GROMACS .gro file of C-alpha atoms in nm:
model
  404
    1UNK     CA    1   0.902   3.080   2.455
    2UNK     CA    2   0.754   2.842   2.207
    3UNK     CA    3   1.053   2.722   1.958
    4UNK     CA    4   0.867   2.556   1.672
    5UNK     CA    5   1.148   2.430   1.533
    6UNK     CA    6   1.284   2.206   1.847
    7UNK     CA    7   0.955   2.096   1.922
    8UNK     CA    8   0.958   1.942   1.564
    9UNK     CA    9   1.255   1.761   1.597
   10UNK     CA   10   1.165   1.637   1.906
   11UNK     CA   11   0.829   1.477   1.740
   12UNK     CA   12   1.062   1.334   1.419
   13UNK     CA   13   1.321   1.189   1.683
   14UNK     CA   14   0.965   0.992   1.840
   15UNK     CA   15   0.848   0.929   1.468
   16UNK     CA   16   1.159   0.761   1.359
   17UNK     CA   17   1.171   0.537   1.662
   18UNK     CA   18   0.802   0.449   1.646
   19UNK     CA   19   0.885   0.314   1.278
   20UNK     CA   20   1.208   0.157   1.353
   21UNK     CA   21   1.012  -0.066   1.591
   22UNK     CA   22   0.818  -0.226   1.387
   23UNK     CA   23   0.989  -0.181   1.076
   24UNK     CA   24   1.210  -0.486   1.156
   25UNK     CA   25   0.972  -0.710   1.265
   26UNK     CA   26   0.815  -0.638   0.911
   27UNK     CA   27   1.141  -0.701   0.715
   28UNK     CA   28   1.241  -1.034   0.914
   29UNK     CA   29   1.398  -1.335   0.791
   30UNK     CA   30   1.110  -1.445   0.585
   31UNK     CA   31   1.020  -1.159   0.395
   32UNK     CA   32   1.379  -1.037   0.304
   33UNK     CA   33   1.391  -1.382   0.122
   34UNK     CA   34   1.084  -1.305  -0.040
   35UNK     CA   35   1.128  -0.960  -0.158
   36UNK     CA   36   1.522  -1.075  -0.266
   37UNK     CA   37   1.365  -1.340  -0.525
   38UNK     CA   38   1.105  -1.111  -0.624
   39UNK     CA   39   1.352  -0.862  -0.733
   40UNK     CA   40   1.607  -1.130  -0.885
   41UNK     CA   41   1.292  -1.296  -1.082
   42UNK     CA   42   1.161  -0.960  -1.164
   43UNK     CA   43   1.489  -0.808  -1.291
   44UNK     CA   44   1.597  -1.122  -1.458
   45UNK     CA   45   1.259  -1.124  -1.685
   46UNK     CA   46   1.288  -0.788  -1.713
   47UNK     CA   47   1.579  -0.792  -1.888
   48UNK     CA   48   1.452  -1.086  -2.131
   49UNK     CA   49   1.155  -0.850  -2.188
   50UNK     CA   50   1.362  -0.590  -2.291
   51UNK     CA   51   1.587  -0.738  -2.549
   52UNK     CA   52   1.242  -0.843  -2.763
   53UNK     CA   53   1.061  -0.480  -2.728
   54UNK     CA   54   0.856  -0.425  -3.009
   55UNK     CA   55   0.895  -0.102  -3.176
   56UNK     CA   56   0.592   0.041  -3.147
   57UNK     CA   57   0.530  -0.045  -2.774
   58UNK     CA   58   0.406   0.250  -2.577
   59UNK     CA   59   0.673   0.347  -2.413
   60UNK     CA   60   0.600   0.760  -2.360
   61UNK     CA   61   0.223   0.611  -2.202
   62UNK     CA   62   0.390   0.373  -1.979
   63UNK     CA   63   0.616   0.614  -1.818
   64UNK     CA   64   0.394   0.904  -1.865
   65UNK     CA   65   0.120   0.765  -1.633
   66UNK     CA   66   0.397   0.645  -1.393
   67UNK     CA   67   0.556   0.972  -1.314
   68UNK     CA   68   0.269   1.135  -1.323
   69UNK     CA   69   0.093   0.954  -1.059
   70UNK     CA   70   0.422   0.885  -0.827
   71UNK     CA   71   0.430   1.292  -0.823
   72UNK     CA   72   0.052   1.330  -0.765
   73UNK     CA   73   0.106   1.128  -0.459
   74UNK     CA   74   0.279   1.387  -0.252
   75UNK     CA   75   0.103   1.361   0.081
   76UNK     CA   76   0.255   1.558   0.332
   77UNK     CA   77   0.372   1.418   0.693
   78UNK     CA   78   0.304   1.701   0.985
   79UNK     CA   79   0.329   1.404   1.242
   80UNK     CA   80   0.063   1.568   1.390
   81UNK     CA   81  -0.122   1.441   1.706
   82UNK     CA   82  -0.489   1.448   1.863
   83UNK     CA   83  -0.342   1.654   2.191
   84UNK     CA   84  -0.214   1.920   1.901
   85UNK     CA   85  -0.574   2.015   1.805
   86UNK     CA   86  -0.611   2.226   2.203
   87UNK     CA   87  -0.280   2.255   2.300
   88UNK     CA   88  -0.117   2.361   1.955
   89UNK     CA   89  -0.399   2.630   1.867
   90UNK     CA   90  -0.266   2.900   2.064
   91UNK     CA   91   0.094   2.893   1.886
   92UNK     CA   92  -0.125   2.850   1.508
   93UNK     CA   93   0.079   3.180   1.409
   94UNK     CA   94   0.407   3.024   1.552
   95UNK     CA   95   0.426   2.702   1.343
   96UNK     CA   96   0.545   2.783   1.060
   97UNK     CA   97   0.877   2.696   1.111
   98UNK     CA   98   0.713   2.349   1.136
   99UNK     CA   99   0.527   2.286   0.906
  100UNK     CA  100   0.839   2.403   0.663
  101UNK     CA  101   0.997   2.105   0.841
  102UNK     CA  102   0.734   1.850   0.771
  103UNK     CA  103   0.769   2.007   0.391
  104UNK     CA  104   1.121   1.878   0.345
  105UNK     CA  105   1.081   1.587   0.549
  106UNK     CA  106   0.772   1.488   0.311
  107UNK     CA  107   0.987   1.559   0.022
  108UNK     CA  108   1.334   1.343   0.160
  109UNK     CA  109   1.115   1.034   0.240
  110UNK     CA  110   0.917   1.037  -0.095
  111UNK     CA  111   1.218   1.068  -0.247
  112UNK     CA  112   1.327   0.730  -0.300
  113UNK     CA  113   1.007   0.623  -0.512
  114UNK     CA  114   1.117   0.883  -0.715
  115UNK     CA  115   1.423   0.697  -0.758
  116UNK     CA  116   1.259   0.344  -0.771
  117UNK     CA  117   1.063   0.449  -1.018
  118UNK     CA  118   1.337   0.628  -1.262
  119UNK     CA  119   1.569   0.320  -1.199
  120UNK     CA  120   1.344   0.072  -1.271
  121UNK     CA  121   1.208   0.257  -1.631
  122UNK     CA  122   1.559   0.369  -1.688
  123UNK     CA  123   1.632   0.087  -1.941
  124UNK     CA  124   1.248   0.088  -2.122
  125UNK     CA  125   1.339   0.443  -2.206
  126UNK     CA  126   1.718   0.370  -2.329
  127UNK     CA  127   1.559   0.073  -2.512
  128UNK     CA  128   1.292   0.206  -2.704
  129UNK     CA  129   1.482   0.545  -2.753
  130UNK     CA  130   1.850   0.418  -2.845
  131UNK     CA  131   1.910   0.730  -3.059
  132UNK     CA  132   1.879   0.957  -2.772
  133UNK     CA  133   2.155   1.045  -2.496
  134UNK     CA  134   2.149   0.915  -2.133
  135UNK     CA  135   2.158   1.309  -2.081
  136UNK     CA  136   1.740   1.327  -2.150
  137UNK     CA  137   1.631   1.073  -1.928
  138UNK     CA  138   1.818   1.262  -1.654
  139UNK     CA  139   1.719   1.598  -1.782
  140UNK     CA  140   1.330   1.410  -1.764
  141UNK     CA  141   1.427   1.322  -1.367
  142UNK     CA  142   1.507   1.656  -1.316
  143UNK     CA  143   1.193   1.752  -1.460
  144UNK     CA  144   1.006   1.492  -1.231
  145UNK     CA  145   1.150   1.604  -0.902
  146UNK     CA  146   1.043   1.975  -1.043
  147UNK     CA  147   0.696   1.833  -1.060
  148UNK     CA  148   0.739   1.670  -0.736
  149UNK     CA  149   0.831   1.968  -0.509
  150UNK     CA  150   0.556   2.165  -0.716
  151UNK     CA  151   0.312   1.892  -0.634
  152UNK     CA  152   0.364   1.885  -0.255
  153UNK     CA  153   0.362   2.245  -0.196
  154UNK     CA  154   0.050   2.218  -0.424
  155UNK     CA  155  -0.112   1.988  -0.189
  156UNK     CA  156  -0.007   2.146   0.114
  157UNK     CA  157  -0.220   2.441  -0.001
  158UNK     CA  158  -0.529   2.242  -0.089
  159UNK     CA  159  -0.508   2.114   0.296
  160UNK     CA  160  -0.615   2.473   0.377
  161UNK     CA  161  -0.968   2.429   0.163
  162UNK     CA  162  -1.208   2.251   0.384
  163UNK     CA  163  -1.476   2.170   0.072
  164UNK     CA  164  -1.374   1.793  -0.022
  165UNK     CA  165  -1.518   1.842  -0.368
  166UNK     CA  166  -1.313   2.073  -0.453
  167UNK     CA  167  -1.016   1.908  -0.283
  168UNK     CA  168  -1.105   1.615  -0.550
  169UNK     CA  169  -1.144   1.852  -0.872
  170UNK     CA  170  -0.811   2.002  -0.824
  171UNK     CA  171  -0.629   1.672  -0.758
  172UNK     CA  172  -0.804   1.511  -1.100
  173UNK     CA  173  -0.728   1.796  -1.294
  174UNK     CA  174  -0.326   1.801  -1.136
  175UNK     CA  175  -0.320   1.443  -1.193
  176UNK     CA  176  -0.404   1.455  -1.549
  177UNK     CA  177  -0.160   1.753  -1.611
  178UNK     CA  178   0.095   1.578  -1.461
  179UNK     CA  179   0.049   1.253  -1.671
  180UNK     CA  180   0.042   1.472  -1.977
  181UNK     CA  181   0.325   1.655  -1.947
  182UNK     CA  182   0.542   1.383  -1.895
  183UNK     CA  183   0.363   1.191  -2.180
  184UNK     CA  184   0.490   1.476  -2.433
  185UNK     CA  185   0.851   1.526  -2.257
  186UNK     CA  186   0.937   1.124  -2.318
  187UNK     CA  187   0.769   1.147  -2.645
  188UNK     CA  188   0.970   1.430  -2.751
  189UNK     CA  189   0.687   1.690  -2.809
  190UNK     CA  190   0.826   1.955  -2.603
  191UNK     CA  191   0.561   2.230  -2.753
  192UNK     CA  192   0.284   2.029  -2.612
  193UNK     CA  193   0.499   1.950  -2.287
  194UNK     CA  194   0.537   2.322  -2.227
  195UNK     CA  195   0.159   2.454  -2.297
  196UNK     CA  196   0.087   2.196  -2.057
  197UNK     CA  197   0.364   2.329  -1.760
  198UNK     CA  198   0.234   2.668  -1.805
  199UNK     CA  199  -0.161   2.544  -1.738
  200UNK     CA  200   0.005   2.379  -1.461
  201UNK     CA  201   0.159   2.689  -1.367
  202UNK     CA  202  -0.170   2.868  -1.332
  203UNK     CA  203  -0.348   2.612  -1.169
  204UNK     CA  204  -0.014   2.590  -0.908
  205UNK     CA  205  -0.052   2.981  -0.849
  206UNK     CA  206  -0.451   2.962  -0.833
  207UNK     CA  207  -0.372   2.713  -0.557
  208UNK     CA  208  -0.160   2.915  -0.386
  209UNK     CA  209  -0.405   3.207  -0.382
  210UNK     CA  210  -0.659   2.990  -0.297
  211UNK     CA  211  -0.445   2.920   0.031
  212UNK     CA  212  -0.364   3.300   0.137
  213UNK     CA  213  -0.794   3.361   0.090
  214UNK     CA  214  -0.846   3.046   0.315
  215UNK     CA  215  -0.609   3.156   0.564
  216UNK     CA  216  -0.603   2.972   0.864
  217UNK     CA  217  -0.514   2.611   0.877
  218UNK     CA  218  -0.701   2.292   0.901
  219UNK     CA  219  -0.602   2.124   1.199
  220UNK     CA  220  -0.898   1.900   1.155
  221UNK     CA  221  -0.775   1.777   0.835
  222UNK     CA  222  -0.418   1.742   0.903
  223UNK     CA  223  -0.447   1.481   1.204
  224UNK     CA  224  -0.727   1.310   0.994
  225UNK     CA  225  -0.444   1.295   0.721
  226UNK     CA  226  -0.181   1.190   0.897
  227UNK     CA  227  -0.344   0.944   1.085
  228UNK     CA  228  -0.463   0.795   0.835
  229UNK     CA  229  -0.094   0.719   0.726
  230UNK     CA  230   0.023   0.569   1.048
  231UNK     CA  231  -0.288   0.367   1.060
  232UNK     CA  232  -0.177   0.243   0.726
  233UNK     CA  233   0.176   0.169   0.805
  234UNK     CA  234   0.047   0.008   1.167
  235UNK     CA  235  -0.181  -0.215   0.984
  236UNK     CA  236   0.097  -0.384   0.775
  237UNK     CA  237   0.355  -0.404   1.095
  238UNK     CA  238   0.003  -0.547   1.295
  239UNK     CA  239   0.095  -0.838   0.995
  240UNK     CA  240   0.373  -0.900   1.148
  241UNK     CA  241   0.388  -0.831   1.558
  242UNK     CA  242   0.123  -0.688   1.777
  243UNK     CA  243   0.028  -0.308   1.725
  244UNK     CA  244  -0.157  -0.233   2.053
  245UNK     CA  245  -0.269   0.112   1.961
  246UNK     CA  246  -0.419   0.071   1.570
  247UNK     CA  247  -0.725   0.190   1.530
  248UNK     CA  248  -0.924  -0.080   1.312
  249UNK     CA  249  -1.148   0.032   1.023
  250UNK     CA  250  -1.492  -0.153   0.974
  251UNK     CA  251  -1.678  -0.140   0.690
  252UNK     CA  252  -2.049  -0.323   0.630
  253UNK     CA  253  -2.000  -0.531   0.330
  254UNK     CA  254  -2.330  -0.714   0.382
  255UNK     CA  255  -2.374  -0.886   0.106
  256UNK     CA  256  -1.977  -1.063   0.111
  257UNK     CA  257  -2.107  -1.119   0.491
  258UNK     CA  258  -2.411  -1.297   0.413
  259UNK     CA  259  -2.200  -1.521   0.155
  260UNK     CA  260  -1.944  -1.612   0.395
  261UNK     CA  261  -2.154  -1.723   0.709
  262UNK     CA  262  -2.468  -1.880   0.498
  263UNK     CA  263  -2.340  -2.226   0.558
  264UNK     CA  264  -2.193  -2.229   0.921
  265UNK     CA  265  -2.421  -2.343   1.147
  266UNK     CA  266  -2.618  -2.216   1.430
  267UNK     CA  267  -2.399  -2.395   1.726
  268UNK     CA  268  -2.165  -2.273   1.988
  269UNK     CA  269  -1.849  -2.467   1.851
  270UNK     CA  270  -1.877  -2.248   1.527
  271UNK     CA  271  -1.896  -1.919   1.681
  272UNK     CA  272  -1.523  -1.860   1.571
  273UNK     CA  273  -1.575  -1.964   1.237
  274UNK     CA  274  -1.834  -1.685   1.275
  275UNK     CA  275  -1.649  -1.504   1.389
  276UNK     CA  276  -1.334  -1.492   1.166
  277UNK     CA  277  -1.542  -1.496   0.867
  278UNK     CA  278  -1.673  -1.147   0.948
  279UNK     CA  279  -1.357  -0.992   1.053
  280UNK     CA  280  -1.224  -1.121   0.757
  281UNK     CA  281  -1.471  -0.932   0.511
  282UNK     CA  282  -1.558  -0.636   0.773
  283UNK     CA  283  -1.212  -0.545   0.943
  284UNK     CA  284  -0.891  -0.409   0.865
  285UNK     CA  285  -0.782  -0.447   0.494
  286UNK     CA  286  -0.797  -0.830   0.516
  287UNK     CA  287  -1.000  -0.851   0.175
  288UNK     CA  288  -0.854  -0.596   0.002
  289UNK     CA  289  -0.486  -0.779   0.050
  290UNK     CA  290  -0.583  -1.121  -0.052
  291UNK     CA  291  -0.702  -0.940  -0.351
  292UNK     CA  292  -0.411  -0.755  -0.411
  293UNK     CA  293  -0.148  -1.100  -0.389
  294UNK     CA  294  -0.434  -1.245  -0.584
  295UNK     CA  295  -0.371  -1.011  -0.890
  296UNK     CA  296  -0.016  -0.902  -0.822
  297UNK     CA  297   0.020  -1.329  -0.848
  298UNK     CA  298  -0.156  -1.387  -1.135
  299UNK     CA  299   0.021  -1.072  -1.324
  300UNK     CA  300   0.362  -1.269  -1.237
  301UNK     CA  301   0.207  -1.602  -1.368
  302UNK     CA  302   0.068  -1.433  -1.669
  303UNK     CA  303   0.389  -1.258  -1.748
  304UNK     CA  304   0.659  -1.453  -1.643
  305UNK     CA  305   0.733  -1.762  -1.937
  306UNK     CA  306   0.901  -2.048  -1.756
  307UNK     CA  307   0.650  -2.278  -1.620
  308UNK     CA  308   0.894  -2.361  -1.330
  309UNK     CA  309   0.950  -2.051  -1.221
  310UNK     CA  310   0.557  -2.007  -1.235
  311UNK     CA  311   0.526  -2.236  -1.002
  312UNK     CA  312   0.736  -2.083  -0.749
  313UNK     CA  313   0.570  -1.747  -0.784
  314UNK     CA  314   0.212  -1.994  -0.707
  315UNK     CA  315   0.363  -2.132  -0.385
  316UNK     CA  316   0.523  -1.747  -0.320
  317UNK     CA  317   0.226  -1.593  -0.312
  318UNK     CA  318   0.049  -1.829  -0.138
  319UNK     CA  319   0.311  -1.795   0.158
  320UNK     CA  320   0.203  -1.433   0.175
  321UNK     CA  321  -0.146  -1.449   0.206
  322UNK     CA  322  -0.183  -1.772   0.449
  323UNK     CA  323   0.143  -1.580   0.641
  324UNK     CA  324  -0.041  -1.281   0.694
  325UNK     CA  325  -0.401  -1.430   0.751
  326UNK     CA  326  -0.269  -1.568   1.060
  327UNK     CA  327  -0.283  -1.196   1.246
  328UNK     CA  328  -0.671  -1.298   1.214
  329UNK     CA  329  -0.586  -1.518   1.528
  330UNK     CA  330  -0.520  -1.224   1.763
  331UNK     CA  331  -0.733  -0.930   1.611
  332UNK     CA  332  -1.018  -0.945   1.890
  333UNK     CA  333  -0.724  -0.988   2.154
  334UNK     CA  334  -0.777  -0.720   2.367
  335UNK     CA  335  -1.195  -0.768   2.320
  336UNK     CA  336  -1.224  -0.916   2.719
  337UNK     CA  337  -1.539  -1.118   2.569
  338UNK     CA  338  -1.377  -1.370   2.412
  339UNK     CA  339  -1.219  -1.515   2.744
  340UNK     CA  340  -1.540  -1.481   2.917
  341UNK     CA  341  -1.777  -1.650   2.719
  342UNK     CA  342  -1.750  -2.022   2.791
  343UNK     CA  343  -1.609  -2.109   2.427
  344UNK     CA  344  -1.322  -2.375   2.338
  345UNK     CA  345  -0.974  -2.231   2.309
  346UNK     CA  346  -0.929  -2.520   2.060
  347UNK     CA  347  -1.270  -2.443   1.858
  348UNK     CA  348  -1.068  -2.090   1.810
  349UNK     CA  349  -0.789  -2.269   1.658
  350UNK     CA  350  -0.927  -2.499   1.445
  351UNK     CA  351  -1.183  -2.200   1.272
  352UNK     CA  352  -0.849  -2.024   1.162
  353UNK     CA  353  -0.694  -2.320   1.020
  354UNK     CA  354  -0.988  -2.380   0.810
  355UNK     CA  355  -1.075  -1.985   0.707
  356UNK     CA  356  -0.647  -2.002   0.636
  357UNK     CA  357  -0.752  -2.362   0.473
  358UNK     CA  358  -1.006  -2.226   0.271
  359UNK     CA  359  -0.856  -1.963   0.126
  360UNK     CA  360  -0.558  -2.090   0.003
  361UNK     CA  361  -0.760  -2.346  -0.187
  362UNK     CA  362  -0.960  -2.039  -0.343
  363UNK     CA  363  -0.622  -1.871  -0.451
  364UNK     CA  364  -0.464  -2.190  -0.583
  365UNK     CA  365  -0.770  -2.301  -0.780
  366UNK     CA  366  -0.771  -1.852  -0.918
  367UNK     CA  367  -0.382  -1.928  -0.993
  368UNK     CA  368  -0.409  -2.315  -1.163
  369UNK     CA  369  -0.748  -2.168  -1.413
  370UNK     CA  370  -0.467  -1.914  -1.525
  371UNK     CA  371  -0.244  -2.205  -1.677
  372UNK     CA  372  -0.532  -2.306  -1.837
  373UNK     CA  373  -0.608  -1.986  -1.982
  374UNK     CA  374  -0.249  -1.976  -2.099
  375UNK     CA  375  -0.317  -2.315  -2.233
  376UNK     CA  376  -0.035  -2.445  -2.001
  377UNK     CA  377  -0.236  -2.782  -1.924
  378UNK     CA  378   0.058  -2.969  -1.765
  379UNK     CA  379   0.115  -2.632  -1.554
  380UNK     CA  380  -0.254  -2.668  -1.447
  381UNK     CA  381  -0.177  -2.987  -1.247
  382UNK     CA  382   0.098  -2.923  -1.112
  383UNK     CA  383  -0.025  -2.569  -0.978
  384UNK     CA  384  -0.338  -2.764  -0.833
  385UNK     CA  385  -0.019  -3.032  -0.653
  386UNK     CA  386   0.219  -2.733  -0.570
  387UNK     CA  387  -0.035  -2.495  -0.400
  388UNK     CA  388  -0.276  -2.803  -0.180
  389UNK     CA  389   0.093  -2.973  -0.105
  390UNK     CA  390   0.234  -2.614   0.013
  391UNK     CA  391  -0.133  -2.541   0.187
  392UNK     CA  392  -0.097  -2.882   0.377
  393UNK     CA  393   0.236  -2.827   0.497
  394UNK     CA  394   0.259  -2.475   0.585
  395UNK     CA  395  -0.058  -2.563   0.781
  396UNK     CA  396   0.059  -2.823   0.984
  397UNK     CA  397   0.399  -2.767   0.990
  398UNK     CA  398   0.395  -2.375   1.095
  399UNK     CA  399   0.029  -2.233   1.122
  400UNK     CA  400  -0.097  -2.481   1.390
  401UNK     CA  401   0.258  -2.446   1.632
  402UNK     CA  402   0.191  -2.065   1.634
  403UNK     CA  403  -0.123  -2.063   1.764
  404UNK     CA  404  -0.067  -2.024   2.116
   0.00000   0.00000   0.00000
C-alpha cells in the first residue's frame, strides 16, 4: 500500500541532509565575516539614513514593490526526482497527500524572507508614518502572509497549465496586483486596496478553475521546476566545495566570446587561457555574478558616505568575486581530456591567475571611476592602491597555494 505521506517525509529527511552538506561549507569562516560586516555597515547607515528622511520620500512605492514581488515569488518545492516521472505515475491519484506536504513546506521555508523583508522596512514605515500605530504595520504583515499563501496555492495551480504564455500573462498580471495592493494599504487608500483584493480574488478563483479543467498534473514541469532550484542552490555551494552531480548550463554568448579570446594567441601554452575565458562567459552563472558584486558594490560605494568605509566595501567585494572565480580552476575536472592532452599543469595555473588577475583590475578600475563620479578625487587613488594592493596579495598570498 502506497502511503504518500511517509514516502514524503522520507524524501524531506534526504532533502534536508543534501542541503546541510553543503550549506556549511558555504557559510565558513570567511563568509560569516563577510555577511556579519555587511549587516553591521548596512544597519549602521541605515539608521543614519533614517534619521534625515525627507518627507516626501516614497515610502508606500518602496515597500509596495517589495512585498509585492517577495509574495509573487512563491515557487513551490515537490522535491521531485527524474525516477518519479515512471515510477510515480501509477500512484498520480494517490499523491495528494504530498503534494499538500510540499505546500506547507514551500510556505515554512519562504517564510523567513517574509520576515527579512518586514524587519528590515519596519523602521522606513514607522519613520515616514510616525502618526500611525505599530498595530498597522503588523496588520500590513498579516495582510502579506495572506497574499503569500494566496500566491503559492495560486502558482501551484498554474503548474497544471502546460501553455508557457499563459503561465507568463497570469504571473504579470498577479505581480502587478500584488504590488498595487500593497501600494494603497501602506499609503492608506484602503478603497483602492480593496477593489484591487477583490480583482485578485477573481483572478485567484479563475486560477483555480483553470486547474480542476486541466486536471491532471504536470510531472514534466514539476521536475523541470524543481530542478532548476537545486541546480541553483548547487551552483553557489559548487563556489565553495565540489558538487559532483550539478548539471552546468551553457549558453552561446558569441559575441562576449569573440571579445575575450581575440588577443590570446594561437599556441599550445595558451590553451587554458582559452579555455577559462570561455567557461567564464559560456558556463555556469560566472558572468552574471561578477555583474551582480559589480553593482551590488558600486550601490554600497554610491550610498554609503564615509570614504573609509568605502574603501572597505572596494576591497570586500573584490574578495568575493576573485574568491569565487577560483571554482573556475576545477570546473572541467571530471572532463578526462584535460589530463590526456599533453598540456602543462603549470600553464593551467598561471591562465587562472591572470583571468582572476584581470578581472579584479576591471572591477577596481568600475569601483575607483565611481569616486570620481562622486567627485571623491582623493577616494579615486586610493581605490586604484586599495583594490591592485588587495589583487596582489590575495593572489599570491592565497590564490596561487590553492591551486593544487
Amino acid at each position: 500500500m502506497f502511503d504518500a505521506h511517509a514516502f514524503y517525509k522520507k524524501r524531506l529527511s534526504s532533502h534536508i541532509k543534501e542541503l546541510g552538506r553543503y550549506t556549511r561549507y558555504i557559510f565558513n569562516g570567511h563568509i560569516a565575516i563577510v555577511l556579519f560586516f555587511f549587516i553591521a555597515a548596512v544597519a549602521y547607515y541605515y539608521q543614519a539614513w533614517l534619521a534625515q528622511l525627507p518627507e516626501n520620500f516614497p515610502t508606500a512605492i518602496i515597500i509596495g514593490i517589495a512585498f509585492g514581488l517577495v509574495v509573487t515569488y512563491s515557487p513551490v518545492r515537490t522535491l521531485l526526482q527524474e525516477p518519479d516521472l515512471v515510477f510515480l505515475l501509477p500512484a498520480e491519484m494517490k499523491m495528494k497527500p504530498y503534494f499538500r506536504n510540499s505546500i506547507i513546506y514551500s510556505f515554512v521555508t519562504q517564510l523567513y524572507v517574509l520576515f527579512l523583508v518586514s524587519a528590515a522596512l519596519g523602521p522606513l514605515y514607522t519613520t515616514s508614518f510616525p502618526a500611525r500605530e505599530g498595530k498597522l504595520y503588523l496588520l500590513t504583515i498579516l495582510v502579506l502572509l495572506i497574499y503569500k499563501i494566496a500566491n503559492l496555492l495560486a502558482n501551484w495551480w498554474m503548474y497544471k497549465v502546460r501553455d508557457s504564455n499563459h503561465r507568463r500573462l497570469e504571473l504579470i498580471v498577479r505581480t502587478v496586483m500584488n504590488i498595487l495592493v500593497f501600494y494603497f494599504v501602506v499609503a492608506g487608500n484602503m478603497v483602492a486596496a480593496g477593489i484591487v483584493t477583490v480583482l485578485f480574488a477573481a483572478l485567484f478563483l479563475y486560477n483555480y478553475a483553470l486547474s480542476k479543467k486541466q486536471g491532471a498534473i504536470v510531472w514534466d514541469l514539476l521536475l523541470e521546476k524543481d530542478q532548476n532550484s537545486m541546480q541553483a542552490f548547487y551552483r553557489v555551494a559548487n563556489m565553495f566545495s565540489d558538487v559532483p552531480h550539478i548539471k552546468n548550463r551553457v549558453k552561446k554568448r558569441q559575441w562576449l566570446v569573440s571579445l575575450v579570446t581575440r588577443n590570446i594567441p594561437f599556441e599550445k601554452r595558451f590553451s587554458f587561457d582559452y579555455l577559462f575565458r570561455v567557461t567564464f562567459v559560456r558556463s555556469g552563472d560566472y558572468v552574471g555574478m561578477y555583474t551582480r558584486l559589480i553593482i551590488i558594490g558600486g550601490l554600497f560605494i554610491f550610498l554609503i558616505p564615509n570614504v573609509w568605509v568605502k574603501l572597505i566595501f572596494v576591497v570586500l567585494f573584490l574578495y568575493l568575486s576573485s574568491f569565487q572565480m577560483m571554482a573556475l580552476y576545477q570546473h572541467h575536472r571530471t572532463i578526462m581530456w584535460l589530463d590526456i592532452y599533453p598540456l602543462e599543469k603549470m600553464d593551467r595555473k598561471r591562465a587562472l591567475v591572470k583571468i582572476i588577475y584581470q578581472l579584479s583590475i576591471v572591477q577596481t578600475i568600475l569601483f575607483a571611476l565611481l569616486f570620481i563620479f562622486l567627485q571623491e578625487y582623493t577616494g579615486f587613488l586610493l581605490a586604484l592602491v586599495a583594490g591592485i594592493g588587495f589583487t596582489y596579495l590575495f593572489i599570491n598570498g592565497y590564490v596561487k597555494k590553492k591551486l593544487v
